[in-house]
Tab-separated table of C-alpha atoms and ligand atoms in Angstrom:
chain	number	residue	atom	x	y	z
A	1	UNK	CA	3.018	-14.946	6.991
A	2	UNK	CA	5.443	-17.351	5.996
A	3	UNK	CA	6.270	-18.337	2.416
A	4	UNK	CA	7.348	-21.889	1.457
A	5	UNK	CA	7.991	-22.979	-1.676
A	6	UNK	CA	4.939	-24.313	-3.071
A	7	UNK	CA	3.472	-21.081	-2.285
A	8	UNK	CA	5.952	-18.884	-3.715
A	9	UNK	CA	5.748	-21.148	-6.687
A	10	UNK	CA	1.577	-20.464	-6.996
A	11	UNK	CA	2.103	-16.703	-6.028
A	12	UNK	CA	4.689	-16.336	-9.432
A	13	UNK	CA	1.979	-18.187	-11.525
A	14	UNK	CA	-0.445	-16.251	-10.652
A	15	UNK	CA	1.859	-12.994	-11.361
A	16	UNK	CA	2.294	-14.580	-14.569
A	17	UNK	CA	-1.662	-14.143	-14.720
A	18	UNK	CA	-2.075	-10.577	-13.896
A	19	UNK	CA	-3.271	-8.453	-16.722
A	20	UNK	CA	-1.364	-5.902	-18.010
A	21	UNK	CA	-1.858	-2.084	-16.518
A	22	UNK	CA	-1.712	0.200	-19.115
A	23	UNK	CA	-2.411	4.300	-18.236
A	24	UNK	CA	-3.149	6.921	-20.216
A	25	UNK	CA	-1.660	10.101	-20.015
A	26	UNK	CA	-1.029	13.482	-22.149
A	27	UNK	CA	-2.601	17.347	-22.264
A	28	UNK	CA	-6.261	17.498	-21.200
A	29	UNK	CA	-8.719	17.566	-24.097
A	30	UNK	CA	-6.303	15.848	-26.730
A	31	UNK	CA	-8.866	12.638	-26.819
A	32	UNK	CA	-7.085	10.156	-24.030
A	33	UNK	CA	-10.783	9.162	-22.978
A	34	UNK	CA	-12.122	8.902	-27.059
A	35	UNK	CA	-9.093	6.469	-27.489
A	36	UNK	CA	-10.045	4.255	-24.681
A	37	UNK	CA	-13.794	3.887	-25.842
A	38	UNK	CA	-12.111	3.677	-29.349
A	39	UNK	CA	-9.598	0.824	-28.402
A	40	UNK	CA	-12.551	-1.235	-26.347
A	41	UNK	CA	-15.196	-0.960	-29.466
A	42	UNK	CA	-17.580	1.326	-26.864
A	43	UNK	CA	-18.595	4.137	-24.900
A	44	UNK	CA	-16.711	3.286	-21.764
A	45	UNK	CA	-15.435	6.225	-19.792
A	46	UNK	CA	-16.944	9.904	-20.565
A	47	UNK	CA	-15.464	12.191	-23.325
A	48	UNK	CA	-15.567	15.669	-22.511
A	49	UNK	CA	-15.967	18.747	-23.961
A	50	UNK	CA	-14.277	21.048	-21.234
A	51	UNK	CA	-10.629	19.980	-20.084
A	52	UNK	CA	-9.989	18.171	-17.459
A	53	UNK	CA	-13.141	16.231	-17.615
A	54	UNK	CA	-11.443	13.113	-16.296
A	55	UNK	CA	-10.709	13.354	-12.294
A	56	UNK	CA	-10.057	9.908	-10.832
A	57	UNK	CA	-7.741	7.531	-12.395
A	58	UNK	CA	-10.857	5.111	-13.928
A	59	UNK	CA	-9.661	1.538	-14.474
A	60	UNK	CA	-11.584	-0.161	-17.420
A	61	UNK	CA	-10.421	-4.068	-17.997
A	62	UNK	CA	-10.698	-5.723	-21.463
A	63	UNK	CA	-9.232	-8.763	-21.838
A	64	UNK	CA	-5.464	-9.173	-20.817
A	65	UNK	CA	-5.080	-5.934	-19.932
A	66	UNK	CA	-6.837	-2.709	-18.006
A	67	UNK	CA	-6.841	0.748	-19.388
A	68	UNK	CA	-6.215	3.253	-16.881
A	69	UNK	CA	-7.628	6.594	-18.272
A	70	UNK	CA	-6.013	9.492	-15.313
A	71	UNK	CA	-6.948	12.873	-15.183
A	72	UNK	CA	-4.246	15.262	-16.575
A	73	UNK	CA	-0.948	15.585	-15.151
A	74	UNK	CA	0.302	19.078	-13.915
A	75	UNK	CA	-3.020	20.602	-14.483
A	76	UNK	CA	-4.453	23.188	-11.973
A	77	UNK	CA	-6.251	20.275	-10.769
A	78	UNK	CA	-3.439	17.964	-10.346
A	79	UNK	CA	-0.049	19.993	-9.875
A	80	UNK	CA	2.855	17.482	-10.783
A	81	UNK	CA	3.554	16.471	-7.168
A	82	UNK	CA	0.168	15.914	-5.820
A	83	UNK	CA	-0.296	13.927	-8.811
A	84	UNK	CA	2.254	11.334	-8.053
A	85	UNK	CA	1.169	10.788	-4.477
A	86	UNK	CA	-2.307	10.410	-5.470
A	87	UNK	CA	-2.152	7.891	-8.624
A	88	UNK	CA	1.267	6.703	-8.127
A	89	UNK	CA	1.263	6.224	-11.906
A	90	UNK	CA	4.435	3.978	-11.628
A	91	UNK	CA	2.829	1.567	-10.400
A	92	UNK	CA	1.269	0.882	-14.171
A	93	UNK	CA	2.821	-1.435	-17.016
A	94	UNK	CA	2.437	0.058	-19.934
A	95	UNK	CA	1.772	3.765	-21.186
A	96	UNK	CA	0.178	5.343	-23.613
A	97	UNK	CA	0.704	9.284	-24.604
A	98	UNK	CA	-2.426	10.888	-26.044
A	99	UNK	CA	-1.540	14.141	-27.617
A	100	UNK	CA	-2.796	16.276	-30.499
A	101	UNK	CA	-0.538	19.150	-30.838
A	102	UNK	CA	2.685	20.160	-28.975
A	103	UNK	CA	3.121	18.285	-25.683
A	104	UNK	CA	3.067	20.477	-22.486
A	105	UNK	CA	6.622	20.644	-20.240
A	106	UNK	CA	4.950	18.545	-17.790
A	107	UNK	CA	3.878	15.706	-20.215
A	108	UNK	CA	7.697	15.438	-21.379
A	109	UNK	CA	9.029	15.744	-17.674
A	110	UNK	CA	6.019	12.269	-16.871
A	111	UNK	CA	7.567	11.220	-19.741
A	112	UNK	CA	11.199	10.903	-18.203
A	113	UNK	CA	10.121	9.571	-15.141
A	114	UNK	CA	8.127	6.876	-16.453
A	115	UNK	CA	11.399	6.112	-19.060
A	116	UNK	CA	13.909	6.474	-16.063
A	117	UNK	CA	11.352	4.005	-14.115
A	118	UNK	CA	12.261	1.329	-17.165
A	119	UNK	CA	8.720	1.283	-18.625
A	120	UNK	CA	7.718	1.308	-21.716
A	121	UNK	CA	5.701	4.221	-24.114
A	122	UNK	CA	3.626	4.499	-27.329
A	123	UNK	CA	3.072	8.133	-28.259
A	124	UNK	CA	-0.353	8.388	-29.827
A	125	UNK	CA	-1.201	11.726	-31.928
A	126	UNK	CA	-4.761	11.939	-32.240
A	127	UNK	CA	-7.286	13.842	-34.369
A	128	UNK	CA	-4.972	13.777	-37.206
A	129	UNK	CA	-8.844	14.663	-39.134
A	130	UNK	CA	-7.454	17.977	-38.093
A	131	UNK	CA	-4.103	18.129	-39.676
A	132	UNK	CA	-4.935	18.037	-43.120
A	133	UNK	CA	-3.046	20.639	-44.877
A	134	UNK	CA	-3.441	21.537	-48.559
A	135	UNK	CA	0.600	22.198	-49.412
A	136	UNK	CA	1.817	18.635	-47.772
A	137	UNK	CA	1.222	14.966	-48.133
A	138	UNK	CA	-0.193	13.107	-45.088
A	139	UNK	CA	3.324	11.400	-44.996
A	140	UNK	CA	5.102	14.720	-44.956
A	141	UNK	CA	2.436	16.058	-42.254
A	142	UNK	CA	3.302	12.958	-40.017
A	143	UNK	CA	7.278	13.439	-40.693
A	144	UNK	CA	6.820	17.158	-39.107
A	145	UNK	CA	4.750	15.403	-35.768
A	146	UNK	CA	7.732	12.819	-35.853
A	147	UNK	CA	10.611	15.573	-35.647
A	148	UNK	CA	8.518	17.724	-33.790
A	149	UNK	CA	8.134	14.970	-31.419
A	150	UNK	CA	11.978	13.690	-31.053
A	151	UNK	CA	12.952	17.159	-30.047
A	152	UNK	CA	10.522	17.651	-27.352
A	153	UNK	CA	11.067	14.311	-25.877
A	154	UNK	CA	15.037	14.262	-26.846
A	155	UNK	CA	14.871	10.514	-28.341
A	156	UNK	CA	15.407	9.236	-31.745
A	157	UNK	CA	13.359	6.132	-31.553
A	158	UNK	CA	9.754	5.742	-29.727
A	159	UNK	CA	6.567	4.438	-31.543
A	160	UNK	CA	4.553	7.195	-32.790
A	161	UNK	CA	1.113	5.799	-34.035
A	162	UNK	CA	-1.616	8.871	-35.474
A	163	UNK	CA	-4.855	7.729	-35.124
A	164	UNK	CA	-8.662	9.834	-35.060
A	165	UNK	CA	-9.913	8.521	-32.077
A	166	UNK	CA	-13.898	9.939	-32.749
A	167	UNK	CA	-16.552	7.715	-32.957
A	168	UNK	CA	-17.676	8.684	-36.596
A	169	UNK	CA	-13.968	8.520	-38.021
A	170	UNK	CA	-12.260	6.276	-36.519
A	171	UNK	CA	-8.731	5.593	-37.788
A	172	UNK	CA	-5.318	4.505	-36.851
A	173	UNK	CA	-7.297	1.881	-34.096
A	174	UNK	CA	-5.994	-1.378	-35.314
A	175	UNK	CA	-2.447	-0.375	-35.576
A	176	UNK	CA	-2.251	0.806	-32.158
A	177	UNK	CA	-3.696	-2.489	-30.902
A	178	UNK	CA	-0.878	-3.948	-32.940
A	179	UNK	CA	1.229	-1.820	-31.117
A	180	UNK	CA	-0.174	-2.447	-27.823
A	181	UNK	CA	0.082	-6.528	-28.070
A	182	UNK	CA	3.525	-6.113	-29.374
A	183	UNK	CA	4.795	-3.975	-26.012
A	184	UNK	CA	2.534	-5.750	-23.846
A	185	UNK	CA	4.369	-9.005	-24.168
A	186	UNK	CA	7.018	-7.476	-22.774
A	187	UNK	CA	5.594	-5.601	-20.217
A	188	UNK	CA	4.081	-8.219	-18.923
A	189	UNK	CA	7.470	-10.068	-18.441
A	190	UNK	CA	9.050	-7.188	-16.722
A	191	UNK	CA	5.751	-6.674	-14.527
A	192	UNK	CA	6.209	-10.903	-13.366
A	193	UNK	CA	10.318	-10.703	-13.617
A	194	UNK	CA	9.583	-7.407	-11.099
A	195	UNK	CA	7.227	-8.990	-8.675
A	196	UNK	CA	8.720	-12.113	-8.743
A	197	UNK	CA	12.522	-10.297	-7.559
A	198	UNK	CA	10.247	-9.035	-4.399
A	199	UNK	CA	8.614	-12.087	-3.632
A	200	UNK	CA	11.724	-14.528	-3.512
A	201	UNK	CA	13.866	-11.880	-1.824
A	202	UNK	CA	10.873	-11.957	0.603
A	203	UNK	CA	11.407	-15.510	0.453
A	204	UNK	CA	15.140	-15.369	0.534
A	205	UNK	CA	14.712	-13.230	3.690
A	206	UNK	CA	12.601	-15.751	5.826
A	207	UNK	CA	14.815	-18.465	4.824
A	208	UNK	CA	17.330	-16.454	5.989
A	209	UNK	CA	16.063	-15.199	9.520
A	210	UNK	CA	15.365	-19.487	10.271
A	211	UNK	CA	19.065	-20.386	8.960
A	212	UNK	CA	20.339	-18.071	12.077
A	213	UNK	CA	18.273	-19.925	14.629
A	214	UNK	CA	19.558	-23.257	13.385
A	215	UNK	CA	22.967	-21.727	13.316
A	216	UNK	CA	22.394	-20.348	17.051
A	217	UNK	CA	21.384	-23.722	18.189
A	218	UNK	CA	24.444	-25.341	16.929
A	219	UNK	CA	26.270	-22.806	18.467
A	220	UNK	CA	24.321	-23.110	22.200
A	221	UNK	CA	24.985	-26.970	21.350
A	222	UNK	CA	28.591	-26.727	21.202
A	223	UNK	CA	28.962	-23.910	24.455
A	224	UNK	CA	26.805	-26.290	26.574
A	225	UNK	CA	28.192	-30.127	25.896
A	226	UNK	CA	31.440	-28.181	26.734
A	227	UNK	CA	32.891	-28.941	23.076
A	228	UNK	CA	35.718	-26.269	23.778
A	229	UNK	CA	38.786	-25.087	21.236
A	230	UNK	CA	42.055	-25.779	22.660
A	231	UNK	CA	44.140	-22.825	20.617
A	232	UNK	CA	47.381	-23.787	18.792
A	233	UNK	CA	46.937	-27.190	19.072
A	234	UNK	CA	43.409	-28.106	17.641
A	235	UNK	CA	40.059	-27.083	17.423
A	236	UNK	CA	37.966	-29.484	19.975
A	237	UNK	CA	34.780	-28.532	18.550
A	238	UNK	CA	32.666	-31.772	17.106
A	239	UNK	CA	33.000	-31.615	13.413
A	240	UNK	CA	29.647	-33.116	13.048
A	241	UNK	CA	28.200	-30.171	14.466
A	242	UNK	CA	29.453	-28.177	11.829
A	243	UNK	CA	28.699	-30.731	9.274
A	244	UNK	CA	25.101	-31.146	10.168
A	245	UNK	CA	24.458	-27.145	10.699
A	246	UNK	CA	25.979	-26.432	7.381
A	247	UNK	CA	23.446	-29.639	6.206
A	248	UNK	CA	20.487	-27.858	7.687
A	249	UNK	CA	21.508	-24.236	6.466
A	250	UNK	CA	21.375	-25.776	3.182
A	251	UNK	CA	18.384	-26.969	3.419
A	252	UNK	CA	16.496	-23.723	4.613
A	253	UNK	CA	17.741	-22.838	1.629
A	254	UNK	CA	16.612	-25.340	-1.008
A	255	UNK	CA	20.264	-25.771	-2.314
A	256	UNK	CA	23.119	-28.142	-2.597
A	257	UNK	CA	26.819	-27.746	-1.902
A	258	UNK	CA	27.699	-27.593	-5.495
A	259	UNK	CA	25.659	-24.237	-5.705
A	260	UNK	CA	26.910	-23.003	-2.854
A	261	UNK	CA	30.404	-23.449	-3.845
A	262	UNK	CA	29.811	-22.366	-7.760
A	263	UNK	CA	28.206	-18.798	-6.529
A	264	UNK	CA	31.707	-18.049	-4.322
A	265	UNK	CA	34.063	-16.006	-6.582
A	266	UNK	CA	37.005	-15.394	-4.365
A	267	UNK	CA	39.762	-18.011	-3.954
A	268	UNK	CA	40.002	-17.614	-0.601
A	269	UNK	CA	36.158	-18.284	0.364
A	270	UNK	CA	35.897	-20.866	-2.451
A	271	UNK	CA	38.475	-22.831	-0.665
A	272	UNK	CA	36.646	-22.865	2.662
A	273	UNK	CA	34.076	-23.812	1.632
A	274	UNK	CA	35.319	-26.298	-0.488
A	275	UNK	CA	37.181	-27.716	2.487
A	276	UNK	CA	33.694	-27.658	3.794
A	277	UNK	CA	32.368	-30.797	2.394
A	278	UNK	CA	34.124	-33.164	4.325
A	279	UNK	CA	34.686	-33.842	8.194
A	280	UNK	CA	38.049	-33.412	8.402
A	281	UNK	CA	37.875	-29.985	6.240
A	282	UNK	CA	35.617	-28.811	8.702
A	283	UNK	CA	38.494	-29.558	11.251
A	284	UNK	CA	40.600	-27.445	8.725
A	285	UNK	CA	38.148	-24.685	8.938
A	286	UNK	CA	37.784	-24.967	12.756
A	287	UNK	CA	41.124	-24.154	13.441
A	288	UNK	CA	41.538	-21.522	10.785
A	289	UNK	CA	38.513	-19.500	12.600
A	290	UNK	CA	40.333	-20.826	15.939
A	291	UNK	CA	43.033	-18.672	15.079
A	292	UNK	CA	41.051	-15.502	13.468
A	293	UNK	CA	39.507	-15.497	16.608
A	294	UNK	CA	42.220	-16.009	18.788
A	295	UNK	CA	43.398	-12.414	17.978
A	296	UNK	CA	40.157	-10.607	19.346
A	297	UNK	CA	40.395	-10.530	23.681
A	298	UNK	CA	37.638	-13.612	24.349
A	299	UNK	CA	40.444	-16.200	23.681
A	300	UNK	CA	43.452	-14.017	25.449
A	301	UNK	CA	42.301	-15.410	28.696
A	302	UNK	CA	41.368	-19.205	28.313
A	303	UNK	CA	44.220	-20.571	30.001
A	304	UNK	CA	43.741	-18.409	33.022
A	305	UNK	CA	40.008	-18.478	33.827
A	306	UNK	CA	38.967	-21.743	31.937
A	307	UNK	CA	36.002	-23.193	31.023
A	308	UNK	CA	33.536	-20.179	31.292
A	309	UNK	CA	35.551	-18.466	28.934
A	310	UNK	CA	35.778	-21.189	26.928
A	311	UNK	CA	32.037	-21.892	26.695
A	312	UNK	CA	31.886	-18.728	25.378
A	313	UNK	CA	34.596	-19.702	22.412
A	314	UNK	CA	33.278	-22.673	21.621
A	315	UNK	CA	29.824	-20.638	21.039
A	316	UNK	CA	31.516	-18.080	18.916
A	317	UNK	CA	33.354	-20.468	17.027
A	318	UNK	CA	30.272	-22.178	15.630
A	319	UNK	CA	28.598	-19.218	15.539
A	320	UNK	CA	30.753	-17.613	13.131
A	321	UNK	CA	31.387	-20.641	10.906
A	322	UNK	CA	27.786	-21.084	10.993
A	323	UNK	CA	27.175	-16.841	9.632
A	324	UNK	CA	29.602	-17.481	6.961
A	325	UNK	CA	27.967	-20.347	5.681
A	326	UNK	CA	24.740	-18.532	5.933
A	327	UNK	CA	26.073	-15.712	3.739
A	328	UNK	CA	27.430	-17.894	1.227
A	329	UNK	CA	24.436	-20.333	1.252
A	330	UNK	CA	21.521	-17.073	0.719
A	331	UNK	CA	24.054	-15.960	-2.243
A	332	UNK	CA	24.152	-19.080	-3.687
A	333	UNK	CA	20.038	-19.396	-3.589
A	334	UNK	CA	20.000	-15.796	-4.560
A	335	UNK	CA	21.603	-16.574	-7.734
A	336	UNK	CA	20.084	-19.424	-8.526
A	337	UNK	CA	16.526	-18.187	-8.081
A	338	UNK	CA	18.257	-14.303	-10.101
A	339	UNK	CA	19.382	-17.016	-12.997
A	340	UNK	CA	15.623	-18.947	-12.837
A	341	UNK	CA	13.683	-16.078	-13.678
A	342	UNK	CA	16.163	-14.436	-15.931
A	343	UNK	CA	15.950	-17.566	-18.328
A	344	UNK	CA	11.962	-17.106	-17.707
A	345	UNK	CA	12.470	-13.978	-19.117
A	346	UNK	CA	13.974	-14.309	-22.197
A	347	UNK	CA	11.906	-17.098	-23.730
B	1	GTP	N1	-11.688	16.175	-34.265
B	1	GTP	C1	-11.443	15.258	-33.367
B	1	GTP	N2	-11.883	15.422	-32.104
B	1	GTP	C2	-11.617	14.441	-31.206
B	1	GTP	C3	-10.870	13.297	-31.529
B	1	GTP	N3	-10.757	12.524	-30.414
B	1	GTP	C4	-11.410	13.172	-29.426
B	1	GTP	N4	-11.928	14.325	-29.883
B	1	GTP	C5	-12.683	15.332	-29.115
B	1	GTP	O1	-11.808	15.962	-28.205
B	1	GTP	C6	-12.519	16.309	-27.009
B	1	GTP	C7	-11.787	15.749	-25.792
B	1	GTP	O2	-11.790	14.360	-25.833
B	1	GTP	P1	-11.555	13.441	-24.550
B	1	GTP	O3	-11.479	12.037	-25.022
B	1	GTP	O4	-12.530	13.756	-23.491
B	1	GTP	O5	-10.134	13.965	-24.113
B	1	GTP	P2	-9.343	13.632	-22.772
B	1	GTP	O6	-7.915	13.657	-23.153
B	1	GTP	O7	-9.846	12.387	-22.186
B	1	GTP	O8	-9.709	14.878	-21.864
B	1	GTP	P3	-9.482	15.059	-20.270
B	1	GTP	O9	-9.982	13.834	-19.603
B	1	GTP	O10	-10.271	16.269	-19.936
B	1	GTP	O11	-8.024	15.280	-20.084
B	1	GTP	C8	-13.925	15.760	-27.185
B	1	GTP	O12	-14.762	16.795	-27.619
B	1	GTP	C9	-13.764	14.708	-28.275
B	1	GTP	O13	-14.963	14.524	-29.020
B	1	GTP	C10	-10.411	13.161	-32.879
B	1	GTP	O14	-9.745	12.206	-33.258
B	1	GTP	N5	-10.714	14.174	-33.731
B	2	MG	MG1	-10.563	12.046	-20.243
């Protein structure tokens, strides 16, 4: 299917729609399902009393976002691997780690791999009804869980919210919404600043592939109205060729020369294309690729067998002015679209 830019323009807004994934994960039993119902104000996925109790990734939506309560990682179940190819849990926004005593290996090890996968994690210790302990404040209770915590996971700072996610006692709820809306917003830009990379390079890419057939048509143009280089003394190529193909590439592209030129660091190409703008820099250019290509074998024989061979340079010679343009031109709209949705993302 082929994009254009009103529909890649609808297809971001309605990224900017989507709600906001966020899955649940931790040691089986430690109340991942009880938080759910707790956080959606009702009974909506099944609290067990055996472990493992939850076996397919259930998807509950409420509001801007959907809870994703999964069955325990690395359980006998789910071993680590088969859990990954099954839920492909990176494919989720935001998580959330249930736990109510030490985490397991394998909860730490999800734990990297979501981190190393950029997204971001509230740690949630539940039943803290159970923690009570006679010789220690609640705060100095919760400072234990916190260094506890730090050295399982190896990080200094993460949110750590203790909640009692049972129906009769329920505590802690409030602030981990808070907590929630506070990551969500951005999760939710790195979920659209994510799609939207795919879709424009997508974009980018389609753009690209009808750029070559306009530069391959130039090209054929110049072989076949026998628009030929003469080497060393000019380039006999029609510089309005060049001029109009570099027009059009621009075009597929949704750019203008200034952006083209602004995205080229190097000297060298910055001065090409520079030259570019104008008729008789195209001349400029002509003969500077006339004698680049002079050095590989299709130009050694010109003199000698003449105008088929010369077709054939006349073809190349577009042909590669046209490529480099290309190149320069899908950088340049590369950028620019890059720089779009970076600003998007930090307002
Ligand atoms: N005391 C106490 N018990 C809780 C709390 N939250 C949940 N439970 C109990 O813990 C047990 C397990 O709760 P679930 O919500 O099913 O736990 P889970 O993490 O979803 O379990 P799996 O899906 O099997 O991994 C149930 O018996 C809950 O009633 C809490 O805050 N305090
Ligand atoms: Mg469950």
């Amino acid at each position: 299917m082929s994009i254009d830019n009103e529909m890649l323009k609808k297809k971001l807004a309605e990224f900017a729609q989507e709600k906001v994934n966020i899955a649940f994960f931790g040691p089986p039993g430690s109340g991942k399902s009880s938080t759910i119902n707790a956080l959606c104000g009702a009974e909506v996925v099944t609290v067990g009393v055996n472990t493992d109790t939850t076996l397919e990734a259930k998807v509950i939506e409420h509001g801007e976002v959907a809870f994703i309560d999964l069955p325990g990682y690395g359980t006998s179940k789910f071993p680590q691997k088969d859990f990954f190819i099954k839920f492909n849990p990176l494919q989720y926004d935001l998580f959330i780690c249930v736990f109510d005593g030490k985490l397991r290996k394998s909860d730490t090890e999800f734990f990297q791999v979501i981190t190393k996968a950029g997204k971001p994690c509230i740690f949630v210790r539940n039943k803290i009804d159970e923690i009570y302990d006679e010789d220690k404040t609640t705060d100095q209770s919760q400072d234990i869980i916190r260094q506890d915590l730090a050295g399982q996971i190896g990080k200094e700072d993460f949110s750590l919210i203790f909640i009692c996610a049972r129906g009769d006692m329920l505590t802690g709820i409030e602030e981990l919404q808070n907590s929630i809306i506070s990551q969500m917003y951005a999760a939710r830009k790195e979920k659209y600043y994510m799609a939207a990379k795919v879709l424009t390079e997508e974009y980018l890419q389609e753009k690209k592939e009808l750029a070559m057939k306009c530069v391959s048509k130039s090209a054929k143009y110049a072989a076949f109205n026998g628009l030929n280089p003469l080497i060393g003394v000019d380039a006999a190529i029609d510089a309005a060729i060049i001029y109009n193909m570099y027009e059009n590439i621009r075009k597929h592209f949704d750019i203008n020369e200034k952006m083209v030129v602004d995205s080229i660091l190097t000297i060298t190409t910055k001065n090409f294309l520079l030259k570019g703008m104008s008729k008789k820099g195209i001349t400029i250019i002509l003969q500077s690729i006339t004698k680049k290509l002079a050095s590989k074998s299709v130009f050694k024989y010109i003199p000698l067998v003449g105008q088929a061979t010369a077709v054939c340079a006349g073809y190349k010679i577009v042909k590669e002015a046209g490529e480099e343009y290309l190149i320069a031109c899908y950088q340049a709209a590369q950028e620019n679209m890059l720089r779009r949705l970076n600003a998007k993302k930090q307002t």
